[in-house]
PDB file of C-alpha atoms and ligand atoms in Angstrom:
ATOM      1  CA  MET S   1     153.038-182.656 223.358  1.00 69.00           C
ATOM      2  CA  ALA S   2     153.414-186.642 222.620  1.00 77.00           C
ATOM      3  CA  ALA S   3     156.266-187.984 220.617  1.00 89.00           C
ATOM      4  CA  ALA S   4     155.646-187.506 216.681  1.00 95.00           C
ATOM      5  CA  PRO S   5     154.307-190.531 215.026  1.00 94.00           C
ATOM      6  CA  PHE S   6     156.899-192.892 213.490  1.00 96.00           C
ATOM      7  CA  TRP S   7     157.009-193.238 209.694  1.00 98.00           C
ATOM      8  CA  PRO S   8     159.234-195.806 208.226  1.00 98.00           C
ATOM      9  CA  CYS S   9     160.509-193.485 205.488  1.00 98.00           C
ATOM     10  CA  PRO S  10     161.430-194.715 201.927  1.00 98.00           C
ATOM     11  CA  ARG S  11     164.561-193.406 200.156  1.00 98.00           C
ATOM     12  CA  TRP S  12     162.904-193.040 197.107  1.00 98.00           C
ATOM     13  CA  ILE S  13     159.058-192.075 196.458  1.00 98.00           C
ATOM     14  CA  ALA S  14     157.181-191.823 193.122  1.00 98.00           C
ATOM     15  CA  HIS S  15     155.536-188.350 192.688  1.00 98.00           C
ATOM     16  CA  ARG S  16     152.008-188.285 191.752  1.00 98.00           C
ATOM     17  CA  GLY S  17     152.425-192.046 190.827  1.00 98.00           C
ATOM     18  CA  ALA S  18     154.988-192.275 187.936  1.00 98.00           C
ATOM     19  CA  GLY S  19     155.753-188.269 187.366  1.00 97.00           C
ATOM     20  CA  THR S  20     155.215-187.530 184.002  1.00 97.00           C
ATOM     21  CA  LEU S  21     155.276-190.933 182.429  1.00 98.00           C
ATOM     22  CA  ALA S  22     151.566-191.594 182.810  1.00 98.00           C
ATOM     23  CA  PRO S  23     148.816-189.300 183.299  1.00 98.00           C
ATOM     24  CA  GLU S  24     149.417-187.654 187.225  1.00 98.00           C
ATOM     25  CA  ASN S  25     147.387-189.111 190.140  1.00 98.00           C
ATOM     26  CA  THR S  26     145.766-191.803 188.349  1.00 98.00           C
ATOM     27  CA  LEU S  27     145.806-195.374 188.872  1.00 98.00           C
ATOM     28  CA  ALA S  28     147.573-195.922 185.601  1.00 98.00           C
ATOM     29  CA  ALA S  29     150.346-193.831 186.815  1.00 98.00           C
ATOM     30  CA  PHE S  30     150.732-195.782 190.291  1.00 98.00           C
ATOM     31  CA  ARG S  31     150.873-199.357 188.103  1.00 98.00           C
ATOM     32  CA  LEU S  32     153.376-197.523 186.189  1.00 98.00           C
ATOM     33  CA  GLY S  33     155.491-196.318 189.162  1.00 98.00           C
ATOM     34  CA  ALA S  34     155.082-199.923 190.907  1.00 98.00           C
ATOM     35  CA  ALA S  35     156.168-201.498 187.639  1.00 98.00           C
ATOM     36  CA  HIS S  36     159.339-199.537 187.894  1.00 98.00           C
ATOM     37  CA  GLY S  37     159.843-201.006 190.994  1.00 98.00           C
ATOM     38  CA  TYR S  38     158.712-198.230 193.316  1.00 98.00           C
ATOM     39  CA  ARG S  39     157.291-199.151 196.826  1.00 98.00           C
ATOM     40  CA  ALA S  40     156.036-195.438 197.908  1.00 98.00           C
ATOM     41  CA  PHE S  41     153.902-192.885 196.042  1.00 98.00           C
ATOM     42  CA  GLU S  42     153.326-189.527 196.602  1.00 99.00           C
ATOM     43  CA  CYS S  43     149.747-188.118 195.621  1.00 99.00           C
ATOM     44  CA  ASP S  44     147.346-185.038 195.727  1.00 99.00           C
ATOM     45  CA  VAL S  45     144.056-185.163 197.323  1.00 99.00           C
ATOM     46  CA  LYS S  46     141.242-182.523 197.507  1.00 99.00           C
ATOM     47  CA  LEU S  47     137.499-182.818 198.562  1.00 99.00           C
ATOM     48  CA  SER S  48     134.483-182.756 195.945  1.00 99.00           C
ATOM     49  CA  ALA S  49     131.545-180.810 196.862  1.00 98.00           C
ATOM     50  CA  ASP S  50     130.131-183.482 198.842  1.00 98.00           C
ATOM     51  CA  GLY S  51     133.131-184.337 200.488  1.00 98.00           C
ATOM     52  CA  VAL S  52     134.778-187.291 198.487  1.00 99.00           C
ATOM     53  CA  PRO S  53     138.403-187.407 199.096  1.00 99.00           C
ATOM     54  CA  PHE S  54     139.971-187.656 195.252  1.00 99.00           C
ATOM     55  CA  LEU S  55     143.164-187.403 193.516  1.00 99.00           C
ATOM     56  CA  LEU S  56     143.819-183.938 191.610  1.00 99.00           C
ATOM     57  CA  HIS S  57     146.549-182.080 191.824  1.00 99.00           C
ATOM     58  CA  ASP S  58     145.144-178.082 190.466  1.00 99.00           C
ATOM     59  CA  ALA S  59     142.409-176.599 192.081  1.00 98.00           C
ATOM     60  CA  THR S  60     140.793-176.496 188.691  1.00 98.00           C
ATOM     61  CA  LEU S  61     139.981-179.111 185.969  1.00 99.00           C
ATOM     62  CA  GLU S  62     141.126-178.250 182.867  1.00 98.00           C
ATOM     63  CA  ARG S  63     144.910-179.163 182.655  1.00 98.00           C
ATOM     64  CA  THR S  64     144.613-182.662 183.542  1.00 98.00           C
ATOM     65  CA  THR S  65     141.039-183.659 182.863  1.00 98.00           C
ATOM     66  CA  SER S  66     138.098-183.267 180.301  1.00 98.00           C
ATOM     67  CA  GLY S  67     136.288-181.137 182.939  1.00 98.00           C
ATOM     68  CA  ARG S  68     135.872-177.223 183.678  1.00 98.00           C
ATOM     69  CA  GLY S  69     136.127-175.131 186.486  1.00 98.00           C
ATOM     70  CA  LYS S  70     136.797-175.431 190.047  1.00 98.00           C
ATOM     71  CA  ALA S  71     137.062-179.124 190.844  1.00 98.00           C
ATOM     72  CA  GLY S  72     136.165-178.363 194.598  1.00 98.00           C
ATOM     73  CA  ASP S  73     132.703-177.170 193.184  1.00 98.00           C
ATOM     74  CA  GLN S  74     131.387-180.503 191.510  1.00 98.00           C
ATOM     75  CA  PRO S  75     130.015-183.514 193.327  1.00 98.00           C
ATOM     76  CA  TRP S  76     131.733-186.636 192.830  1.00 98.00           C
ATOM     77  CA  ALA S  77     128.963-188.286 190.949  1.00 98.00           C
ATOM     78  CA  GLU S  78     130.296-185.721 187.777  1.00 98.00           C
ATOM     79  CA  LEU S  79     133.714-185.786 188.971  1.00 99.00           C
ATOM     80  CA  SER S  80     133.741-189.550 188.603  1.00 98.00           C
ATOM     81  CA  GLN S  81     132.990-189.208 184.623  1.00 98.00           C
ATOM     82  CA  LEU S  82     135.463-187.276 183.784  1.00 99.00           C
ATOM     83  CA  ASP S  83     138.501-188.488 181.477  1.00 99.00           C
ATOM     84  CA  ALA S  84     141.621-187.740 183.467  1.00 99.00           C
ATOM     85  CA  GLY S  85     144.031-189.600 180.810  1.00 98.00           C
ATOM     86  CA  SER S  86     143.399-188.095 177.278  1.00 98.00           C
ATOM     87  CA  TRP S  87     145.314-184.927 178.089  1.00 98.00           C
ATOM     88  CA  HIS S  88     148.438-187.048 178.535  1.00 98.00           C
ATOM     89  CA  SER S  89     148.122-189.692 175.535  1.00 98.00           C
ATOM     90  CA  ARG S  90     145.388-191.625 173.762  1.00 98.00           C
ATOM     91  CA  LEU S  91     146.867-194.810 175.387  1.00 97.00           C
ATOM     92  CA  HIS S  92     145.227-193.490 178.667  1.00 98.00           C
ATOM     93  CA  ALA S  93     142.127-192.226 176.930  1.00 98.00           C
ATOM     94  CA  GLY S  94     139.285-192.456 179.615  1.00 98.00           C
ATOM     95  CA  GLU S  95     141.406-193.134 182.742  1.00 98.00           C
ATOM     96  CA  PRO S  96     139.131-191.856 185.540  1.00 98.00           C
ATOM     97  CA  LEU S  97     140.021-189.603 188.560  1.00 98.00           C
ATOM     98  CA  PRO S  98     140.417-191.975 191.409  1.00 98.00           C
ATOM     99  CA  THR S  99     138.987-191.592 194.838  1.00 99.00           C
ATOM    100  CA  LEU S 100     141.370-191.874 197.879  1.00 99.00           C
ATOM    101  CA  ALA S 101     139.323-195.365 198.846  1.00 99.00           C
ATOM    102  CA  GLY S 102     140.433-196.744 195.481  1.00 98.00           C
ATOM    103  CA  LEU S 103     144.065-195.923 195.567  1.00 98.00           C
ATOM    104  CA  ALA S 104     144.040-197.234 199.131  1.00 98.00           C
ATOM    105  CA  ARG S 105     142.841-200.758 197.886  1.00 98.00           C
ATOM    106  CA  PHE S 106     145.758-200.854 195.214  1.00 98.00           C
ATOM    107  CA  ILE S 107     148.356-199.278 197.675  1.00 98.00           C
ATOM    108  CA  GLN S 108     147.277-202.210 200.445  1.00 98.00           C
ATOM    109  CA  ALA S 109     146.726-204.913 197.785  1.00 98.00           C
ATOM    110  CA  ASN S 110     150.324-204.460 196.723  1.00 98.00           C
ATOM    111  CA  GLY S 111     152.039-203.824 200.173  1.00 98.00           C
ATOM    112  CA  LEU S 112     153.033-200.216 199.144  1.00 98.00           C
ATOM    113  CA  GLN S 113     153.772-196.914 201.042  1.00 98.00           C
ATOM    114  CA  LEU S 114     151.564-193.697 200.445  1.00 98.00           C
ATOM    115  CA  ASN S 115     152.548-189.932 201.186  1.00 98.00           C
ATOM    116  CA  ILE S 116     149.091-188.146 201.167  1.00 99.00           C
ATOM    117  CA  GLU S 117     149.692-184.433 200.457  1.00 99.00           C
ATOM    118  CA  ILE S 118     146.780-182.623 201.531  1.00 99.00           C
ATOM    119  CA  LYS S 119     145.760-180.037 198.353  1.00 99.00           C
ATOM    120  CA  PRO S 120     143.247-178.221 199.489  1.00 98.00           C
ATOM    121  CA  THR S 121     140.938-176.171 197.226  1.00 98.00           C
ATOM    122  CA  PRO S 122     141.586-172.595 198.389  1.00 98.00           C
ATOM    123  CA  GLY S 123     139.520-171.408 201.700  1.00 98.00           C
ATOM    124  CA  GLN S 124     138.713-175.234 202.259  1.00 98.00           C
ATOM    125  CA  GLU S 125     142.177-175.928 204.089  1.00 98.00           C
ATOM    126  CA  ARG S 126     140.475-177.137 207.588  1.00 98.00           C
ATOM    127  CA  ILE S 127     137.616-179.107 206.009  1.00 98.00           C
ATOM    128  CA  THR S 128     140.244-180.903 203.811  1.00 99.00           C
ATOM    129  CA  GLY S 129     142.511-181.523 206.629  1.00 99.00           C
ATOM    130  CA  GLN S 130     139.841-183.039 208.743  1.00 99.00           C
ATOM    131  CA  VAL S 131     138.574-185.175 206.335  1.00 99.00           C
ATOM    132  CA  VAL S 132     141.200-186.629 204.525  1.00 99.00           C
ATOM    133  CA  ALA S 133     142.922-187.467 208.021  1.00 99.00           C
ATOM    134  CA  THR S 134     139.415-189.347 209.019  1.00 98.00           C
ATOM    135  CA  HIS S 135     139.276-191.220 205.760  1.00 98.00           C
ATOM    136  CA  THR S 136     142.795-192.095 205.775  1.00 99.00           C
ATOM    137  CA  ALA S 137     142.482-193.313 209.342  1.00 98.00           C
ATOM    138  CA  SER S 138     139.455-195.586 208.649  1.00 98.00           C
ATOM    139  CA  LEU S 139     140.703-196.783 205.421  1.00 98.00           C
ATOM    140  CA  TRP S 140     144.364-197.875 206.899  1.00 98.00           C
ATOM    141  CA  GLN S 141     142.624-199.100 209.923  1.00 98.00           C
ATOM    142  CA  GLY S 142     144.415-202.222 210.945  1.00 97.00           C
ATOM    143  CA  GLN S 143     147.586-201.492 208.771  1.00 98.00           C
ATOM    144  CA  ALA S 144     151.337-201.571 209.811  1.00 96.00           C
ATOM    145  CA  VAL S 145     152.136-198.623 208.037  1.00 98.00           C
ATOM    146  CA  PRO S 146     150.241-195.528 207.790  1.00 98.00           C
ATOM    147  CA  PRO S 147     150.167-192.884 205.526  1.00 98.00           C
ATOM    148  CA  LEU S 148     152.329-189.810 206.007  1.00 98.00           C
ATOM    149  CA  LEU S 149     149.777-186.880 205.605  1.00 99.00           C
ATOM    150  CA  SER S 150     151.836-183.614 204.133  1.00 99.00           C
ATOM    151  CA  SER S 151     150.462-180.204 203.306  1.00 99.00           C
ATOM    152  CA  PHE S 152     152.131-176.648 202.588  1.00 99.00           C
ATOM    153  CA  ARG S 153     148.886-175.480 204.558  1.00 98.00           C
ATOM    154  CA  PRO S 154     149.594-175.494 208.386  1.00 98.00           C
ATOM    155  CA  GLU S 155     145.520-175.154 208.833  1.00 98.00           C
ATOM    156  CA  ALA S 156     144.927-178.272 207.208  1.00 99.00           C
ATOM    157  CA  LEU S 157     147.539-180.231 208.926  1.00 98.00           C
ATOM    158  CA  GLN S 158     146.227-178.863 212.285  1.00 98.00           C
ATOM    159  CA  ALA S 159     142.920-180.150 211.422  1.00 98.00           C
ATOM    160  CA  ALA S 160     144.161-183.530 210.540  1.00 98.00           C
ATOM    161  CA  MET S 161     146.050-183.675 213.728  1.00 98.00           C
ATOM    162  CA  GLN S 162     142.938-182.825 215.707  1.00 98.00           C
ATOM    163  CA  ALA S 163     141.000-185.572 213.691  1.00 98.00           C
ATOM    164  CA  ALA S 164     143.509-188.430 213.731  1.00 98.00           C
ATOM    165  CA  PRO S 165     146.409-187.682 215.850  1.00 98.00           C
ATOM    166  CA  GLN S 166     148.111-190.982 215.378  1.00 98.00           C
ATOM    167  CA  LEU S 167     148.885-190.310 211.638  1.00 98.00           C
ATOM    168  CA  PRO S 168     152.215-189.099 211.102  1.00 98.00           C
ATOM    169  CA  ARG S 169     152.517-185.565 209.425  1.00 98.00           C
ATOM    170  CA  ALA S 170     154.964-183.540 207.666  1.00 98.00           C
ATOM    171  CA  LEU S 171     155.216-179.704 206.649  1.00 98.00           C
ATOM    172  CA  LEU S 172     156.018-178.960 203.047  1.00 99.00           C
ATOM    173  CA  LEU S 173     158.015-176.005 202.259  1.00 99.00           C
ATOM    174  CA  ASP S 174     158.637-174.125 199.252  1.00 98.00           C
ATOM    175  CA  THR S 175     160.409-171.225 201.063  1.00 98.00           C
ATOM    176  CA  LEU S 176     161.645-171.113 204.803  1.00 98.00           C
ATOM    177  CA  TRP S 177     159.135-168.777 205.698  1.00 98.00           C
ATOM    178  CA  PRO S 178     159.386-167.160 209.232  1.00 98.00           C
ATOM    179  CA  GLY S 179     158.481-169.297 212.075  1.00 98.00           C
ATOM    180  CA  CYS S 180     158.277-172.359 209.780  1.00 98.00           C
ATOM    181  CA  PHE S 181     159.937-174.760 212.177  1.00 98.00           C
ATOM    182  CA  ASP S 182     157.943-173.588 215.336  1.00 98.00           C
ATOM    183  CA  VAL S 183     155.148-174.288 213.379  1.00 98.00           C
ATOM    184  CA  ALA S 184     156.353-178.013 212.299  1.00 98.00           C
ATOM    185  CA  GLY S 185     157.047-178.248 215.920  1.00 98.00           C
ATOM    186  CA  GLN S 186     153.378-177.121 217.127  1.00 98.00           C
ATOM    187  CA  LEU S 187     151.990-179.397 214.562  1.00 98.00           C
ATOM    188  CA  GLY S 188     153.879-182.338 215.810  1.00 98.00           C
ATOM    189  CA  CYS S 189     155.487-182.978 212.666  1.00 98.00           C
ATOM    190  CA  THR S 190     157.456-186.277 211.569  1.00 98.00           C
ATOM    191  CA  ALA S 191     158.828-184.728 208.972  1.00 98.00           C
ATOM    192  CA  LEU S 192     159.971-181.637 207.029  1.00 98.00           C
ATOM    193  CA  VAL S 193     159.518-182.169 203.164  1.00 99.00           C
ATOM    194  CA  THR S 194     161.169-179.306 201.488  1.00 98.00           C
ATOM    195  CA  ASN S 195     161.872-177.947 197.987  1.00 98.00           C
ATOM    196  CA  HIS S 196     165.179-179.524 197.137  1.00 98.00           C
ATOM    197  CA  LEU S 197     166.980-176.640 196.466  1.00 98.00           C
ATOM    198  CA  LEU S 198     166.427-175.608 200.335  1.00 98.00           C
ATOM    199  CA  MET S 199     167.896-178.483 201.760  1.00 98.00           C
ATOM    200  CA  ASP S 200     171.378-177.736 202.876  1.00 98.00           C
ATOM    201  CA  ALA S 201     173.729-179.582 205.645  1.00 98.00           C
ATOM    202  CA  ASP S 202     172.192-176.685 208.251  1.00 98.00           C
ATOM    203  CA  LEU S 203     168.601-177.889 207.326  1.00 98.00           C
ATOM    204  CA  VAL S 204     169.402-181.407 207.796  1.00 98.00           C
ATOM    205  CA  ALA S 205     171.195-180.904 211.018  1.00 98.00           C
ATOM    206  CA  ARG S 206     168.429-178.695 212.097  1.00 98.00           C
ATOM    207  CA  ALA S 207     165.560-181.509 211.141  1.00 98.00           C
ATOM    208  CA  ARG S 208     167.962-184.197 213.036  1.00 97.00           C
ATOM    209  CA  ALA S 209     168.029-181.814 216.106  1.00 98.00           C
ATOM    210  CA  ALA S 210     164.080-181.561 216.376  1.00 97.00           C
ATOM    211  CA  GLY S 211     163.537-185.392 215.608  1.00 97.00           C
ATOM    212  CA  TRP S 212     161.987-184.766 211.954  1.00 98.00           C
ATOM    213  CA  LEU S 213     162.909-186.921 208.758  1.00 98.00           C
ATOM    214  CA  ALA S 214     164.332-184.426 206.057  1.00 98.00           C
ATOM    215  CA  MET S 215     162.692-185.345 202.901  1.00 99.00           C
ATOM    216  CA  VAL S 216     162.638-183.422 199.529  1.00 99.00           C
ATOM    217  CA  TYR S 217     160.856-182.809 196.267  1.00 98.00           C
ATOM    218  CA  THR S 218     161.046-182.997 193.134  1.00 98.00           C
ATOM    219  CA  VAL S 219     164.507-184.272 192.410  1.00 98.00           C
ATOM    220  CA  ASN S 220     164.917-185.289 188.760  1.00 98.00           C
ATOM    221  CA  LYS S 221     168.683-185.077 188.182  1.00 98.00           C
ATOM    222  CA  PRO S 222     171.229-187.503 189.008  1.00 98.00           C
ATOM    223  CA  ASP S 223     173.380-184.512 190.349  1.00 98.00           C
ATOM    224  CA  ASP S 224     171.023-183.141 192.506  1.00 98.00           C
ATOM    225  CA  ALA S 225     169.993-186.766 194.035  1.00 98.00           C
ATOM    226  CA  GLN S 226     173.815-187.209 194.668  1.00 98.00           C
ATOM    227  CA  ARG S 227     174.276-183.670 196.504  1.00 98.00           C
ATOM    228  CA  LEU S 228     170.960-184.728 198.606  1.00 98.00           C
ATOM    229  CA  LEU S 229     171.830-188.005 199.308  1.00 98.00           C
ATOM    230  CA  ALA S 230     175.614-187.288 200.546  1.00 98.00           C
ATOM    231  CA  LEU S 231     173.665-184.777 203.031  1.00 98.00           C
ATOM    232  CA  GLY S 232     171.837-187.679 204.247  1.00 98.00           C
ATOM    233  CA  VAL S 233     168.287-186.688 203.424  1.00 98.00           C
ATOM    234  CA  ASP S 234     165.708-189.530 204.401  1.00 98.00           C
ATOM    235  CA  GLY S 235     163.535-189.525 201.563  1.00 98.00           C
ATOM    236  CA  LEU S 236     163.770-188.269 197.727  1.00 98.00           C
ATOM    237  CA  ILE S 237     160.213-187.756 195.779  1.00 98.00           C
ATOM    238  CA  THR S 238     160.969-187.918 192.039  1.00 98.00           C
ATOM    239  CA  ASP S 239     159.060-187.670 188.798  1.00 98.00           C
ATOM    240  CA  ALA S 240     162.339-189.941 187.404  1.00 98.00           C
ATOM    241  CA  VAL S 241     160.840-193.367 188.089  1.00 98.00           C
ATOM    242  CA  ASP S 242     162.587-194.329 185.116  1.00 97.00           C
ATOM    243  CA  ARG S 243     166.055-192.662 185.717  1.00 96.00           C
ATOM    244  CA  PHE S 244     166.045-193.547 189.461  1.00 97.00           C
ATOM    245  CA  ALA S 245     166.263-197.105 190.908  1.00 92.00           C
ATOM    246  CA  PRO S 246     164.581-197.460 194.097  1.00 91.00           C
ATOM    247  CA  SER S 247     166.505-199.402 196.639  1.00 72.00           C
ATOM    248  CA  PRO S 248     165.141-200.671 199.783  1.00 56.00           C
ATOM    249  CA  GLY S 249     165.135-198.417 202.732  1.00 47.00           C
TER     250      GLY S 249
HETATM  251  O1  G3P J 301     154.446-183.264 197.896  1.00 83.50           O
HETATM  252  C1  G3P J 301     155.696-182.952 197.332  1.00 83.50           C
HETATM  253  C2  G3P J 301     155.318-182.521 196.157  1.00 83.50           C
HETATM  254  O2  G3P J 301     154.174-182.886 195.088  1.00 83.50           O
HETATM  255  C3  G3P J 301     154.979-180.652 196.488  1.00 83.50           C
HETATM  256  O3  G3P J 301     154.474-179.894 195.163  1.00 83.50           O
HETATM  257  O4  G3P J 301     152.861-178.926 193.720  1.00 83.50           O
HETATM  258  O5  G3P J 301     154.153-181.090 193.187  1.00 83.50           O
HETATM  259  O6  G3P J 301     152.200-180.835 194.637  1.00 83.50           O
HETATM  260  P1  G3P J 301     153.201-180.177 194.003  1.00 83.50           P
HETATM  261 MG1   MG J 302     152.207-183.187 195.411  1.00 83.50          MG
END
């Protein structure tokens, strides 16, 4: 298998734009994270019913938008009309759901880095991986640093690998399920991104031996950050953009 694509891993990555300080996965959140000095961001991307990649964490619309039901059942023309800000605060009323293309414009105009978590509507793992990878390759064509594509779902990463093998990939792990390291190898991963509670010296050593970056989510407490940095993890995804000052590298 070819060597895994390189990705220059930032030390600190703002989760869903700015954690909980702004409505998650909206442009307002990425603007706020950038205002706090963040140069790298994580976001969650899924597909509308007509195949448009857009930002949303949940499979359903209720928690973070004015809509109802399964997001993946609705066409972009309807999703684009929803209010994705009022649930958070009145200041953000009317904030729309962003498309991946819209976020790409903001990221590139400001010279930022992105980790796109492929978050498929259940049952749409392969098509989501394929479409997100294809769009990402086209949106970032000619850019020096592509986004890192991550997912908890190996099928999504496999489809992404087939569609755009040149894009770096990461397997997300909430548990160390049997065979997960073999799967990360078969997927040509550049990184493992684990729940920070799973990360220890053995896991860092295992990642190093395999040539993977060791990354963690979601680190919000200073004590946890100190432990993880002492272990030598490469990248920390955090909600606490007002607590941790990102330093370069
Ligand atoms: O990508 C890291 C992290 O975002 C994974 O969990 O549920 O916050 O998307 P979740
Ligand atoms: Mg995520």
